[in-house]
Every structure is written in C-alpha cells, then in structure tokens.
Amino acid sequence: MTAEVVYEVNAQEGTQKTEVVAAQVEVPQKVVEKEENLVVVKDPKDEESKPKTVEKSSSYKEESNFLSDLKEFERKALNEFKTKLEEAILGNNLFEKEEPQKKEIEEEKKEEGAKESDEKEEDRKCEEEVEVEKDVSLWGVPLLPSKGAEGTDVVLLKFLRARDFKVNDAFEMLKKTLKWRKESKIDSIVDEDFGTDLASITYMSGFDHEGHPVCYNIFGVFESEELYQKTFGTEEKLTEFLRWRCQLMEKGIQKLNFKPGGVSSLLQINDLKNSPGPSKIRNVANQFLAILQDNYPEMVAKNILINTPFWFYALNALLSPFLTQRAKSKFVVSRPSKVTETLIKYIPIEEIPVQYGGFKRKNDSEFSTQDAAVSELILKAGSTTTIEIPALEVGNTLWWDLTVLGWEVSYKEEFVPNDEGSYTIIVQKVKKIGSNEGPIRNTFKNNEPGKVILTLENTSNKKKRVLYRYNNNNNNSF
C-alpha cells in the first residue's frame, strides 16, 4: 500500500460514526422533541434520540506486550534478542571500544614512567566500566535480561517490531540508539533549560481513551517569518530546536508505563493550519522523523494530522521515502471540517482543547474531569430537542458546556421557574449557529427553584451529534 492510499483511507475515518469516553455513570435527562408545534415525549425505546452517557471507543489498541499473546515466531525472536543482548552486556561488547584513543593515553603514561601503576589503574577502570554496562538502561528500564525487570521485554519488543522481528536488525538499532543517547547526553536532557519561546509550538495535554499521553504540534506558528528564522534560521538554531523536541519526547515518555499491559506510547496531534509550505518545513520534518524512527521505535500510537492544507499531499510525497510502512500505517488525516469529529474518536471531548471543539480550557476552575459526565444525544434532521438542567437549590450557579458536531442549528437558553406565576428568563436568545462555531460555555445563577432549558433546532437535512455536560458551583454534578 502506498502512503497516498494510507492517507486516503484514514482521511475517511473522520466521516464515520464514533463514540467518546465518559468518566462517570449516565445522568438521566428529560428530552422533548417538538414537531410542527406539537410537543412529543420521546419513546425510551428510541435509542438514537435518547440522551446517553458517552461510551468509550475501542477504535484502536496497542499491540499486546504479554508473552502469552505473542505468536510463536515473535516469542522466538524475543528470546534470541535477549540472549544476544545478555551476551553483549556481560561481555562488555554493547558499545564500540575506542581503541586508538586508549593507546594514545597509554603511550603518554609510559612516557611519564609510571607504567606498572597505570596498568593497574586501567584494569580497575575497565572493571568499573563492565559493571556500569551491566546496569545499562533505557527510559528507566534495565536492559540486562537476567535482571528480570518487568519492562525489559516491553522495550525490546519495540525494537523488534520496528524491524519486523529481525533480531540482528533490532539489535543494531538498539546499539545505535544507546550510542546516540550517550553521545547526545539524552538521559539528562529533561533538566536542560531551553527558555519559553518554543512552548507555543509543541505541548503535552491530557490523555486519549486508551490512556496515551497526547502531544500537540502546532505548525501554524511558523507562518510568522520572524519566528521561523528565530527557530530554524541557522544550523545551530535548528539543532537546538531538535534537541528541545527530544526533551519534550523524553518528558512524555516519563508518563508511560513499560510493564506488560501498560500504556507505552504517545498520541501525536499535528495541526497544519496556517503552516508554511513544504519547502520551509521539509528539512525540519525530515530530521525529526529520522530521530523519531531511529531512536524512539513504537513510541507513537497514532499520528493524527488535522487542518491539512492542499499542499499536504505534496509534502506526503516528499516525506514518504523517509517513513517505514509501519510508520505510514499509524497516520490519520482529517480535513478542517472534520477536526472535532476525528479527535473524539481517539480523545474524550473533555480532554480535547476548546480550540479543537472540545471542552478543555486552560486553568478551568469550573470543571474537572471528575465533575460531570459527558452525555450525548442524536438530533434528527429537521427536529427540535431540549435539554433540561435542574436548578432546585436557590442561589446555585450552574455551568454547562455544549457542542454540536457540524453545528448548523438554531440554539437558545432560558430559565423556567417551577412557580407558574414567575416569568421565564432568557439566558441566551435564539441564534443560528454556523458550522465553524466552537463549544458553548455559559452560566446562570438562579434566585428561585426551576430549570435551565437548552433548545436546539436542527435546520439542516442531516442528523447531528450533541455532546454536553453541566455542573453547579458546589462541584456536584447532577
């Protein structure tokens, strides 16, 4: 399968019906549908229009790291890999020896007339080196198989899968990775200070349905020529950027669990909105992809590209030779109109940033992921649905989040008192909301018992997915 075919197939995933996760149990709601001025209470058997707690998607999972789940040839390759690695570590042959340099040192010491003493010192140092190499580890996981660490098999399987279970190839890849990390001092990179200038480019935020940490890469910031030159203008600056990107990768890896059954990879979201053309980012992308593929095997569960511009397919052709077929299979592409619909297939909507149609806001003091379950209902074409939020205690402040995938609906909010002699209060007058609208958040403080009613009229000829949650100022979900 070519890369073009892979992208085309995955791009279509954004049009399929998907489900998202809810943190808590279903919250009963009353849903009423108005048709031609008649009020009809929906039949509970009509599951399509009945509000429900959003369920977890099982759209994709990592390959199993349990030995019992491996195929026979995979177990055989793993055992052979472990034997080969054990021998290399115990024989002090994992790293290449720098013989010429050692000989020069020995010659200098001979000239100083302390040959015998220095030879003993050299022997002692060699013994220490052997002992250190026995303790070699990767991402905090000991690599010496005989130590019996739970994560050793998980890490080794990543290298085997990256090389199609060819043991010799996987072993060479591991050796090169360890050498690169040693020469580049990657193990201490998380403590380096790169300043805050790069913080808007890439950041970690939340977890997906399967527990993978999510990393967002924002390429649109490089539309600014000043920032582009400041970041990539010289070879030195490019090297610093790549090093900073490795630091973020290492910080994300610290959130992983390398035990069998644990989450041991990240989810990457790449936002290409307003990004510069392929001629500008090709070199950067090539170099980082090379680092990622050569030194972080199987560390990305999915690579989701959103807001893809027209030139993306040209870039795809340029980068395709640098990607393995396995890496290509992990890509998912979403058109601008399908961003939210694509992301909620993989990430709970309460974990998706608000700029991508989700409910997550920075420093959100009104909601936490434990506050209120997200519920969902289907709004049929040409129909009207209401959502009732009870407000029985006087003086409470209600908060709610609501979004409609694709919008194109009319929407209003009102508070209806329980006392029939009181007046209805318009919270948000009716307005028609276009397809590019983001999630709605609003609030209301009631001075008497009643309910807030959210009314949605689907003015399009397609059914819509409505997702919502609500809470009060005491952080008690209804």
PDB file of C-alpha atoms in Angstrom, residues 217-224 228 270-278 280-281 306-312 315:
ATOM      1  CA  ASN A 217       2.380  20.055  17.484  1.00  0.00           C
ATOM      2  CA  ILE A 218       1.294  23.459  16.182  1.00  0.00           C
ATOM      3  CA  PHE A 219       2.904  24.226  12.822  1.00  0.00           C
ATOM      4  CA  GLY A 220       0.880  27.397  12.156  1.00  0.00           C
ATOM      5  CA  VAL A 221       3.122  29.468  14.419  1.00  0.00           C
ATOM      6  CA  PHE A 222       5.809  29.246  11.734  1.00  0.00           C
ATOM      7  CA  GLU A 223       3.642  31.348   9.441  1.00  0.00           C
ATOM      8  CA  SER A 224       5.499  34.197  11.138  1.00  0.00           C
ATOM      9  CA  TYR A 228      10.588  30.816  11.678  1.00  0.00           C
ATOM     10  CA  ASN A 270      -0.168  17.665  14.258  1.00  0.00           C
ATOM     11  CA  ASP A 271      -2.067  20.878  13.491  1.00  0.00           C
ATOM     12  CA  LEU A 272      -1.160  22.110   9.999  1.00  0.00           C
ATOM     13  CA  LYS A 273      -3.476  25.142   9.989  1.00  0.00           C
ATOM     14  CA  ASN A 274      -1.688  28.203   8.541  1.00  0.00           C
ATOM     15  CA  SER A 275       1.575  26.270   8.451  1.00  0.00           C
ATOM     16  CA  PRO A 276       4.227  27.300   5.901  1.00  0.00           C
ATOM     17  CA  GLY A 277       4.566  25.288   2.728  1.00  0.00           C
ATOM     18  CA  PRO A 278       6.587  22.077   2.354  1.00  0.00           C
ATOM     19  CA  LYS A 280      10.082  25.508   4.557  1.00  0.00           C
ATOM     20  CA  ILE A 281       9.352  22.619   6.892  1.00  0.00           C
ATOM     21  CA  ILE A 306      -5.611  17.939  11.384  1.00  0.00           C
ATOM     22  CA  ASN A 307      -6.444  21.037   9.330  1.00  0.00           C
ATOM     23  CA  THR A 308      -4.451  19.597   6.438  1.00  0.00           C
ATOM     24  CA  PRO A 309      -3.897  22.174   3.655  1.00  0.00           C
ATOM     25  CA  PHE A 310      -3.940  21.489  -0.064  1.00  0.00           C
ATOM     26  CA  TRP A 311      -0.149  21.160  -0.258  1.00  0.00           C
ATOM     27  CA  PHE A 312      -0.104  18.367   2.312  1.00  0.00           C
ATOM     28  CA  LEU A 315       4.686  17.051   1.408  1.00  0.00           C
TER      29      LEU A 315
END
